[in-house]
PDB file of C-alpha atoms in Angstrom:
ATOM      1  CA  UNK A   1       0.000   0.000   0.000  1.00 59.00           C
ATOM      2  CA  UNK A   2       3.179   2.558   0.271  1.00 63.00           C
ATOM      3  CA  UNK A   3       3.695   2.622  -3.033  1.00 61.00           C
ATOM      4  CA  UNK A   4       0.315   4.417  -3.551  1.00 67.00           C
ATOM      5  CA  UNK A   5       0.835   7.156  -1.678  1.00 70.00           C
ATOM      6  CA  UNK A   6       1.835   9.509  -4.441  1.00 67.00           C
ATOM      7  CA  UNK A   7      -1.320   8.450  -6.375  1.00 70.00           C
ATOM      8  CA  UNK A   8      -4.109   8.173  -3.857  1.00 72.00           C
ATOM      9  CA  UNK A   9      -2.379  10.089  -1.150  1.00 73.00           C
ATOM     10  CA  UNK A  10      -2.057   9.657   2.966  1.00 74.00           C
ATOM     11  CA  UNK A  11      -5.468   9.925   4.232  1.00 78.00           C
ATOM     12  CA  UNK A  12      -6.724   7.075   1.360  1.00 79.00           C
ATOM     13  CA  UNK A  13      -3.178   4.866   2.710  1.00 77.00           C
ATOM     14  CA  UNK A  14      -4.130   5.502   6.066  1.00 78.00           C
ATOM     15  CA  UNK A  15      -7.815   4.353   5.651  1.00 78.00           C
ATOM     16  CA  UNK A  16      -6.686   1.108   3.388  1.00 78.00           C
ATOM     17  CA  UNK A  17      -4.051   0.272   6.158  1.00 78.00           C
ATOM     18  CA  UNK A  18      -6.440   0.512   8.719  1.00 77.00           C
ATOM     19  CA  UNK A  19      -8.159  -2.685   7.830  1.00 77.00           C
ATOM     20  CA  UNK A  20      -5.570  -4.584   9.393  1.00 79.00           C
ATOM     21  CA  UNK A  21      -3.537  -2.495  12.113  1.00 82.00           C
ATOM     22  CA  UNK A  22      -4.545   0.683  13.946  1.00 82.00           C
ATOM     23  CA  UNK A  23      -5.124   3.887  12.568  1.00 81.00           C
ATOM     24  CA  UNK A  24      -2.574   5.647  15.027  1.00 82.00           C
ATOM     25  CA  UNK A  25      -0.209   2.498  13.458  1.00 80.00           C
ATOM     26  CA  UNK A  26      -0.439   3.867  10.065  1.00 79.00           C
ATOM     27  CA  UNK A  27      -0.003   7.147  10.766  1.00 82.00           C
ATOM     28  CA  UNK A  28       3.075   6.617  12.744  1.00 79.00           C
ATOM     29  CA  UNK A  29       4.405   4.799   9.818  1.00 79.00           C
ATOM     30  CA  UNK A  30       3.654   6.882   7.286  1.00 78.00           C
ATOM     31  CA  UNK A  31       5.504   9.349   9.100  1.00 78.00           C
ATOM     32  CA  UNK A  32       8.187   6.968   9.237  1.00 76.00           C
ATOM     33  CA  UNK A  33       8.689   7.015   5.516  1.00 77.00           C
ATOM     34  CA  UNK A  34       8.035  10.357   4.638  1.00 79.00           C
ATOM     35  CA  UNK A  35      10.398  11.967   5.932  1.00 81.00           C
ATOM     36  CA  UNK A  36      12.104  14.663   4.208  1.00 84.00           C
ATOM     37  CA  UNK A  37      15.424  16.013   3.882  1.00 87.00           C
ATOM     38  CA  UNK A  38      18.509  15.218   1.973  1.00 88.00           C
ATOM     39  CA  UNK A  39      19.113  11.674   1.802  1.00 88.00           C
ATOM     40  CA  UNK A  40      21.602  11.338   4.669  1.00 85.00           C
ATOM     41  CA  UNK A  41      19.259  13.472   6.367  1.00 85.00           C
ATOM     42  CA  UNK A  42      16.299  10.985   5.570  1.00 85.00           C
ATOM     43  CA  UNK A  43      18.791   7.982   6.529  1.00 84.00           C
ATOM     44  CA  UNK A  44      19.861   9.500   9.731  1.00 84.00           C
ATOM     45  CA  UNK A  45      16.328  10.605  10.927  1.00 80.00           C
ATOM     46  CA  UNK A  46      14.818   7.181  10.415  1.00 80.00           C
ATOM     47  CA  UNK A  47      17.345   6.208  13.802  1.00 73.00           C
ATOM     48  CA  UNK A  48      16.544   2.700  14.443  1.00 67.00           C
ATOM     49  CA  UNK A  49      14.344   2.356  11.712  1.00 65.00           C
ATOM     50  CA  UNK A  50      17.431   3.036   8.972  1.00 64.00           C
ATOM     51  CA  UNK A  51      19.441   0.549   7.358  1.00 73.00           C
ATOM     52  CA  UNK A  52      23.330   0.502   7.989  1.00 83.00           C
ATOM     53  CA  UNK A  53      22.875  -0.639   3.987  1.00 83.00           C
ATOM     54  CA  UNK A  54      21.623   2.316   2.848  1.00 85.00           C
ATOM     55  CA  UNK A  55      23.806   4.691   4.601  1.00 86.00           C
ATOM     56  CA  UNK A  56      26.832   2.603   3.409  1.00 89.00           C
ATOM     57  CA  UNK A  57      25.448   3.036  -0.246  1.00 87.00           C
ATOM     58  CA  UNK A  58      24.601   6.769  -0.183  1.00 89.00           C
ATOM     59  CA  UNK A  59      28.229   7.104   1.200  1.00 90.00           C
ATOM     60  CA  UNK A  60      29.502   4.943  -1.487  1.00 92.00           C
ATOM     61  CA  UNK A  61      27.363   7.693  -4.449  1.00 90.00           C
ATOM     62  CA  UNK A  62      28.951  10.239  -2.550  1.00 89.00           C
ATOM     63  CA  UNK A  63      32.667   9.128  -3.163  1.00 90.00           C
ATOM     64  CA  UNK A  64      31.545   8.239  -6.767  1.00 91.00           C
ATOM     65  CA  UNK A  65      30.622  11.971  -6.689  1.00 91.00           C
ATOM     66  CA  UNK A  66      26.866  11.245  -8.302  1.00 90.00           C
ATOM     67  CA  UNK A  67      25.047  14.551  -7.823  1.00 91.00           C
ATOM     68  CA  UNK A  68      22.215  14.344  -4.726  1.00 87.00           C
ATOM     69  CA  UNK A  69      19.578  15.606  -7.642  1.00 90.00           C
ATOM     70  CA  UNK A  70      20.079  12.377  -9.582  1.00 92.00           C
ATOM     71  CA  UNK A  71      19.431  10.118  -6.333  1.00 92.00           C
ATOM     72  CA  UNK A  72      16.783  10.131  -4.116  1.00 90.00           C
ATOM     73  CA  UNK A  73      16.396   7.786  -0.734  1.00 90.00           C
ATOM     74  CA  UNK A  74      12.598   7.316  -0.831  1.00 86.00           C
ATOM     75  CA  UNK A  75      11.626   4.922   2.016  1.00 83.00           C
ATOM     76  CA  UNK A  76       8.392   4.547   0.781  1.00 79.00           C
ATOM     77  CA  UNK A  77       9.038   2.641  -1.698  1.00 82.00           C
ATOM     78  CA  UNK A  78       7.972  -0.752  -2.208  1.00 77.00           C
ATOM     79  CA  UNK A  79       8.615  -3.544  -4.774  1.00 77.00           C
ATOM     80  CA  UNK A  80       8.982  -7.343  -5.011  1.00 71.00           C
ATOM     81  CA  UNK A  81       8.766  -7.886  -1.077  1.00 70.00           C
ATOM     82  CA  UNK A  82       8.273 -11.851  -1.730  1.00 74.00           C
ATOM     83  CA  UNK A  83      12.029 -11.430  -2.899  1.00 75.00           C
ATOM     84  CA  UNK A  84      13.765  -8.731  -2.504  1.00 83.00           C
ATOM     85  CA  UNK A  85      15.663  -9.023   0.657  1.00 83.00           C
ATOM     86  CA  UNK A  86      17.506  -5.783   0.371  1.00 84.00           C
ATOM     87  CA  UNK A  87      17.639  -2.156  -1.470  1.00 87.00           C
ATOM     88  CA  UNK A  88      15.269  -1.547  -3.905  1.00 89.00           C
ATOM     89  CA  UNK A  89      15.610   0.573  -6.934  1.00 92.00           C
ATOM     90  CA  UNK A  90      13.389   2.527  -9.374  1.00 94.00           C
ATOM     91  CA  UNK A  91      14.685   4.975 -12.259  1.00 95.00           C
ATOM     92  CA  UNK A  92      12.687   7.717 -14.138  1.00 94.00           C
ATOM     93  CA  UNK A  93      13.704  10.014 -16.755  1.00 94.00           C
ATOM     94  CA  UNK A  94      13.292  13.919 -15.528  1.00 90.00           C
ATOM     95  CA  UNK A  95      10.680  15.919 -17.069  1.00 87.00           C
ATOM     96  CA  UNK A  96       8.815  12.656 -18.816  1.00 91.00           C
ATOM     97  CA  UNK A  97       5.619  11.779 -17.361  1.00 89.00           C
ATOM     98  CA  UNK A  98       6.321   7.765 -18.250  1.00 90.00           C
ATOM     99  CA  UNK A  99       6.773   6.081 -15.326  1.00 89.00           C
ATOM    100  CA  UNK A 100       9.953   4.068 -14.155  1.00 92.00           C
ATOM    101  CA  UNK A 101      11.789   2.881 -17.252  1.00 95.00           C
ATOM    102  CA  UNK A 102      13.835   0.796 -14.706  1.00 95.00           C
ATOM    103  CA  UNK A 103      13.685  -0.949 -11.803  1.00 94.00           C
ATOM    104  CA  UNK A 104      15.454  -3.891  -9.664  1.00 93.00           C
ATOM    105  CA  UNK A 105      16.814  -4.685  -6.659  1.00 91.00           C
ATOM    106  CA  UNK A 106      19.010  -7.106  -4.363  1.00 89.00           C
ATOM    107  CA  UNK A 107      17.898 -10.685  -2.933  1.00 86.00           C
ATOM    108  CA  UNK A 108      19.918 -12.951  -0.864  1.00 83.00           C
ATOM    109  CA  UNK A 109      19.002 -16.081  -1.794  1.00 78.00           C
ATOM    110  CA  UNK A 110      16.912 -16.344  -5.005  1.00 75.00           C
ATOM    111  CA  UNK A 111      19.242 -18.003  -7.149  1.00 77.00           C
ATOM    112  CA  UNK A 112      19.242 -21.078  -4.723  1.00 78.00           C
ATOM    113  CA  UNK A 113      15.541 -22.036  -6.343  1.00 77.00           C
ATOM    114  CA  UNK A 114      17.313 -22.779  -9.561  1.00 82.00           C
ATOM    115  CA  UNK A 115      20.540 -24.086  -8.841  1.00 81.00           C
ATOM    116  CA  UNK A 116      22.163 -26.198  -5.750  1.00 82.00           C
ATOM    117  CA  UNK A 117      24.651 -23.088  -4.959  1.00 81.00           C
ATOM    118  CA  UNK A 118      24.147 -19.790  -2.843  1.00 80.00           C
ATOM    119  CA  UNK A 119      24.716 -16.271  -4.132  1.00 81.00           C
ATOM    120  CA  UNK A 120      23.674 -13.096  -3.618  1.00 83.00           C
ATOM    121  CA  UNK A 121      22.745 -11.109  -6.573  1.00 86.00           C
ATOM    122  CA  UNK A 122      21.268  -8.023  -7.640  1.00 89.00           C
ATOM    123  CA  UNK A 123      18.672  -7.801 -10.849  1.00 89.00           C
ATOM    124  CA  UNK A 124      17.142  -5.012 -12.742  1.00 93.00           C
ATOM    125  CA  UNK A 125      14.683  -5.065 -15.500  1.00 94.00           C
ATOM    126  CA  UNK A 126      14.081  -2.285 -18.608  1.00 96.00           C
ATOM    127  CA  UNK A 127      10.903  -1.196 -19.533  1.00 95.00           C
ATOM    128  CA  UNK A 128      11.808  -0.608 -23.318  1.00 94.00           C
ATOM    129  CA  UNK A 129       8.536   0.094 -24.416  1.00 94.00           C
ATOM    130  CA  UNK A 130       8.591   3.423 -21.967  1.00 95.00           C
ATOM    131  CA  UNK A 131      12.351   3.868 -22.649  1.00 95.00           C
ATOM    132  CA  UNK A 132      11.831   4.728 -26.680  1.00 93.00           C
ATOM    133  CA  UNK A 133       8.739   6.721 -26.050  1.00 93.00           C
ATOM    134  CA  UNK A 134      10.776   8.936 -23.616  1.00 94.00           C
ATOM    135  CA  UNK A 135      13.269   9.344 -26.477  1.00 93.00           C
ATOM    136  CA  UNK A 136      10.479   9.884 -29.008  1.00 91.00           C
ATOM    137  CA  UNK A 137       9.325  12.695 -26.074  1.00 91.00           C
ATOM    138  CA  UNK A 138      12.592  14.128 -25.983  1.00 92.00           C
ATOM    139  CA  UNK A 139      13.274  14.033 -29.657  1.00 90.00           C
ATOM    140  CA  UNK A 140      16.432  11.843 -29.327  1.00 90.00           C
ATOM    141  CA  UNK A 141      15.327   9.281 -31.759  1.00 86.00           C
ATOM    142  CA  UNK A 142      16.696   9.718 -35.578  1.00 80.00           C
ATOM    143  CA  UNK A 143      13.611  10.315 -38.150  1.00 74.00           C
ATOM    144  CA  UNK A 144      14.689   7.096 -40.226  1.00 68.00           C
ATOM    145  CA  UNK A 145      12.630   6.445 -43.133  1.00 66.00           C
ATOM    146  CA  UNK A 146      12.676   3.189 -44.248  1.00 69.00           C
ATOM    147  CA  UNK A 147      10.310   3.623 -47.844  1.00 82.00           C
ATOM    148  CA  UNK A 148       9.959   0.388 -50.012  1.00 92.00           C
ATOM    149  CA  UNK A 149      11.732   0.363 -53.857  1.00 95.00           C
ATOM    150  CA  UNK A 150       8.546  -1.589 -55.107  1.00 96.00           C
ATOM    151  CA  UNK A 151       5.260  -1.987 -54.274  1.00 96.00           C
ATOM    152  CA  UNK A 152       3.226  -5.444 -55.449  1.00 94.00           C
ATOM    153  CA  UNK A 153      -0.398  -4.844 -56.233  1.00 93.00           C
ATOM    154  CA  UNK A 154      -2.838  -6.919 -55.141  1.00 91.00           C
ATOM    155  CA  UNK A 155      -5.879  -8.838 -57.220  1.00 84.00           C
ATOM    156  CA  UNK A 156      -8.885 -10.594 -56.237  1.00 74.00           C
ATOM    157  CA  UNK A 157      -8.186 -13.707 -57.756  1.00 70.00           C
ATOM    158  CA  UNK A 158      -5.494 -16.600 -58.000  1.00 70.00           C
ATOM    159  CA  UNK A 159      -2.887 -14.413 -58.301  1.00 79.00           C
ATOM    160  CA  UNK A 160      -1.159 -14.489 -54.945  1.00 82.00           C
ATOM    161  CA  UNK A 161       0.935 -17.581 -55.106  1.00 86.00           C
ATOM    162  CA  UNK A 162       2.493 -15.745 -57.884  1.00 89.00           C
ATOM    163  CA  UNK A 163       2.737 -12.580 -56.433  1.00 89.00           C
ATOM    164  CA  UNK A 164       4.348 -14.033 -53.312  1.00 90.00           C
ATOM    165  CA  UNK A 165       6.924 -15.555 -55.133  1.00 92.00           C
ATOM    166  CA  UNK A 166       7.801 -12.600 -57.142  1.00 94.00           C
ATOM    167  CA  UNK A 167       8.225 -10.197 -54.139  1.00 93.00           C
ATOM    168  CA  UNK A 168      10.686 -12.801 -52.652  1.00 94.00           C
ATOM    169  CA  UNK A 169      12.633 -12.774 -55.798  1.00 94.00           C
ATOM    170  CA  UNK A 170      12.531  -9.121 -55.390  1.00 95.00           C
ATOM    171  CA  UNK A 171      13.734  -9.372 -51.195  1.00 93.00           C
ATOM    172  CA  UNK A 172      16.196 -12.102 -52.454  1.00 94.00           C
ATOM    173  CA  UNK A 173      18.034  -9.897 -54.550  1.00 93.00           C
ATOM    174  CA  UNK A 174      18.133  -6.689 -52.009  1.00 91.00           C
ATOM    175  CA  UNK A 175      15.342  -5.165 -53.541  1.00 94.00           C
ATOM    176  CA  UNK A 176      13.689  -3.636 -50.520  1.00 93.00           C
ATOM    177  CA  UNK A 177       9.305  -5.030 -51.616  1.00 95.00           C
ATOM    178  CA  UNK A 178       6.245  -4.529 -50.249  1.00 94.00           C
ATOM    179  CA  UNK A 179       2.969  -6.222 -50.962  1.00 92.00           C
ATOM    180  CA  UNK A 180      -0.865  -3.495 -50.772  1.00 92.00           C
ATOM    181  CA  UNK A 181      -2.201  -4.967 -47.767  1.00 87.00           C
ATOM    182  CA  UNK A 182      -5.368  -6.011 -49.322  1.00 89.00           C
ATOM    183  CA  UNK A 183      -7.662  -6.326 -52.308  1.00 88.00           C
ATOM    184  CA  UNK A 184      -8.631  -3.180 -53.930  1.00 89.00           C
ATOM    185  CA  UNK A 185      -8.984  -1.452 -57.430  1.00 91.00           C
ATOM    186  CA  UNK A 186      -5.656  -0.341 -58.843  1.00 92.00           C
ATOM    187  CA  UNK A 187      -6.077   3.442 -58.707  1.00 94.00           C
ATOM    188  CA  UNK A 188      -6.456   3.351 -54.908  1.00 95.00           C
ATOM    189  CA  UNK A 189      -3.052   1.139 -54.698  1.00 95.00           C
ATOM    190  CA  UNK A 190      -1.185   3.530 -57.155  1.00 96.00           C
ATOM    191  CA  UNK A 191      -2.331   6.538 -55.037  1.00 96.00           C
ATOM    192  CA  UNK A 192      -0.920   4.083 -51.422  1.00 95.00           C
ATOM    193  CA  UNK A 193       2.659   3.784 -53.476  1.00 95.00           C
ATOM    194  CA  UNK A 194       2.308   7.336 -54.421  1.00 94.00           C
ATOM    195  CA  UNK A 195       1.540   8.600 -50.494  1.00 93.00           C
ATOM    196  CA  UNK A 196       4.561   6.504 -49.577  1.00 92.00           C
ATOM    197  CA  UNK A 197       6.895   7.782 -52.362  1.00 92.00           C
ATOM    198  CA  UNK A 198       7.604   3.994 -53.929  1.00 95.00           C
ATOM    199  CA  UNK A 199       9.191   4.434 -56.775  1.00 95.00           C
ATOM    200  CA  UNK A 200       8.092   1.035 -58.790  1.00 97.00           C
ATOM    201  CA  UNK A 201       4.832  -0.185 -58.532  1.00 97.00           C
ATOM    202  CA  UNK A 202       4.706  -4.110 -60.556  1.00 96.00           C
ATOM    203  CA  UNK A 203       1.394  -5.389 -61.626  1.00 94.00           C
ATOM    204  CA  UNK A 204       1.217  -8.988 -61.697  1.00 90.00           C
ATOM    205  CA  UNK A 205      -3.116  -9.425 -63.038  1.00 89.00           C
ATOM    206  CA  UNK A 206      -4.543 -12.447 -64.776  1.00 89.00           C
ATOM    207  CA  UNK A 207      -3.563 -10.973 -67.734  1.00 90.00           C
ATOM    208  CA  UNK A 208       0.213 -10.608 -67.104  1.00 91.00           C
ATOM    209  CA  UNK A 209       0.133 -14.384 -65.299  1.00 90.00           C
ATOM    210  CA  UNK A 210      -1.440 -15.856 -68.153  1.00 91.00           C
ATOM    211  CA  UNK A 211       1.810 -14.426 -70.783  1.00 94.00           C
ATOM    212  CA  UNK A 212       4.194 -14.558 -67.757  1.00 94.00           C
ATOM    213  CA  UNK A 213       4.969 -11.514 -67.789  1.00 95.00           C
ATOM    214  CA  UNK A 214       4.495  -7.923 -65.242  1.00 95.00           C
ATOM    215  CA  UNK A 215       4.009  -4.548 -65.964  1.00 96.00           C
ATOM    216  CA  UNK A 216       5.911  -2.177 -63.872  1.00 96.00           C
ATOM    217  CA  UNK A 217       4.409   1.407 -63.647  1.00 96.00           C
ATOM    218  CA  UNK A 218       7.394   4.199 -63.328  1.00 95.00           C
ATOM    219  CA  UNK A 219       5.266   6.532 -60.322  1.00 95.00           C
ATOM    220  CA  UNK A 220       7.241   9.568 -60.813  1.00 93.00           C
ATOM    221  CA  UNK A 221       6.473   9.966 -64.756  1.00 94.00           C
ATOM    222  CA  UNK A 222       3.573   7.261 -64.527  1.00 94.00           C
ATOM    223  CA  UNK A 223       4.994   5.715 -67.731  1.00 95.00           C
ATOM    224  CA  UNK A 224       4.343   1.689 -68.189  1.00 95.00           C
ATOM    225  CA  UNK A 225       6.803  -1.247 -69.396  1.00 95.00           C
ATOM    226  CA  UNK A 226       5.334  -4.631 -69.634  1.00 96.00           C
ATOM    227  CA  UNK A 227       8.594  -7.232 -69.274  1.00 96.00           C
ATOM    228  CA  UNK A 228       8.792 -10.898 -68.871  1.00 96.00           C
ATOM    229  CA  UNK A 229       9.052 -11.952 -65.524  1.00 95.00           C
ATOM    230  CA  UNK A 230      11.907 -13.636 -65.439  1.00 94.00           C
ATOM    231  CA  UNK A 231      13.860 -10.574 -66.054  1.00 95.00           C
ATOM    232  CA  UNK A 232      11.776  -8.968 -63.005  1.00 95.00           C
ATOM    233  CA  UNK A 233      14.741  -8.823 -60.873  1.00 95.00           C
ATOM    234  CA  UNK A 234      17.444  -7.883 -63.761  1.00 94.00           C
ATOM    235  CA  UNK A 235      15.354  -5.310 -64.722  1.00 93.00           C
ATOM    236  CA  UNK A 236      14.902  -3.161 -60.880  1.00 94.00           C
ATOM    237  CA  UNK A 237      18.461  -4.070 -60.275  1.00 91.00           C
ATOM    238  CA  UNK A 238      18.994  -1.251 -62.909  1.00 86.00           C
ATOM    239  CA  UNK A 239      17.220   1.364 -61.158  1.00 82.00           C
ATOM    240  CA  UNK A 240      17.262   0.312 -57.340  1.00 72.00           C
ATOM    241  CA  UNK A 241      21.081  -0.324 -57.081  1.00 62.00           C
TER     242      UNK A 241
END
C-alpha cells in the first residue's frame, strides 16, 4: 500500500491500512517514511528504523561523486517484497511523465531455487517500451525512413501464389518489396505507393500471369513497361542499385 501514496495520497493509505492495524499504526508509519530532507538526512532521521545498507550506499554515491539531484532515498518505496531481501531501486527520466523505465533490486538467496549453490545477486529489469517513447518525447530518436523500392499490387483472384513468389525474388536480390495490404482497385493502390513515395509499382493481373509476364508502372512519370518476368529482378536491379 506505500507505493500508492503519491497516487491516492495519505489519508486514502491511512484508511486502506487501517483494515488490518490501527489507525494511530499507520499514521506513525507513514511518518516513518516520509520523511524529508537530503538523503543522509532521511537515513539518519529514520534512527533505528534506517538501514546501515543504505547509509553505506549513499556514502559509497557520494565518493563516486553522483550529484544528490540524480538520487533520491525514498523509504516509501515498495517492490517485489516476496524477494527482494535488500535495497530496492526505481529509475525515471526527468521531465517525462512515463513512469519508471527501470527498476530492480538485491535478494539474498533467489538463485538457490534454480541451482544447488548460494549467491547473492542483484537484478534489474528495462521497460523498453517506456524507454523509446521517452526518447520519441525528448526528440532523441533519428527520423529514419525506411520507404519500399517496389510496391506489389494486389488482385482478387489466384494471383497471390504468384505474387508471393515474385516479391521474394525481389527481397532475395536486395530489392527492398512490399505487398498493398489487401484487395482493392488499382487506382487506390497507385495513389498508397504514391503517399509513400515507392518508386516502382509491378502489376502482376490475370492478364500478365497468363503471358508470364508484369508490368511495372514508373510513379514519378507514370509511364508503363510490360517485361517478362523472369527478367523482373534484372530489370529493378537497374534502377534500385
Amino acid at each position: 500500500m506505500l507505493d500508492k501514496l503519491d497516487k491516492i495520497g495519505k489519508s486514502a493509505v491511512i484508511k486502506e491500512m487501517s483494515s488490518f492495524i490501527s489507525k494511530e499504526d499507520a499514521s506513525a508509519l507513514l511518518q516513518i517514511v516520509t520523511v524529508e530532507g537530503t538523503n543522509v538526512e532521511k537515513a539518519e532521521k529514520l534512527g533505528k528504523f534506517g538501514s546501515q545498507e543504505i547509509k553505506d550506499f549513499l556514502a559509497i554515491c557520494q565518493d563516486f561523486s553522483i550529484p544528490e539531484k540524480n538520487l533520491s532515498f525514498d523509504p516509501s518505496l515498495a517492490r517485489g517484497l516476496d524477494y527482494y531481501t535488500g535495497i530496492i531501486f526505481e529509475v525515471y527520466i526527468p521531465d517525462v511523465a512515463i513512469g519508471a523505465v527501470c527498476a530492480g533490486g538485491r535478494y539474498a538467496d533467489l538463485c538457490s531455487l534454480f541451482c544447488e549453490k548460494k549467491f547473492s545477486g542483484v537484478g534489474v529489469a528495462f521497460g523498453f517500451d517506456r524507454i523509446v517513447l521517452a526518447m520519441e518525447e525528448l526528440k532523441l530518436l533519428a527520423e529514419v525512413r525506411l520507404n519500399s523500392q517496389v510496391m506489389m499490387t494486389n488482385f482478387d483472384g489466384g494471383e497471390r501464389k504468384k505474387m508471393l513468389e515474385l516479391a521474394t525474388r525481389l527481397q532475395s536480390a536486395g530489392i527492398n518489396t512490399e505487398i498493398y495490404f489487401e484487395t482493392a482497385k488499382l487506382g487506390k493502390q497507385f495513389k498508397y505507393a504514391d503517399k509513400k513515395e515507392i518508386p516502382f509499382v509491378v502489376i502482376c493481373g490475370p492478364e500478365e500471369i497468363a503471358r508470364q509476364e508484369v508490368t511495372i508502372k514508373v510513379m514519378k512519370t507514370g509511364k508503363q513497361k510490360t517485361i517478362p518476368q523472369s527478367q523482373l529482378v534484372e530489370y529493378l536491379n537497374g534502377f534500385t542499385s
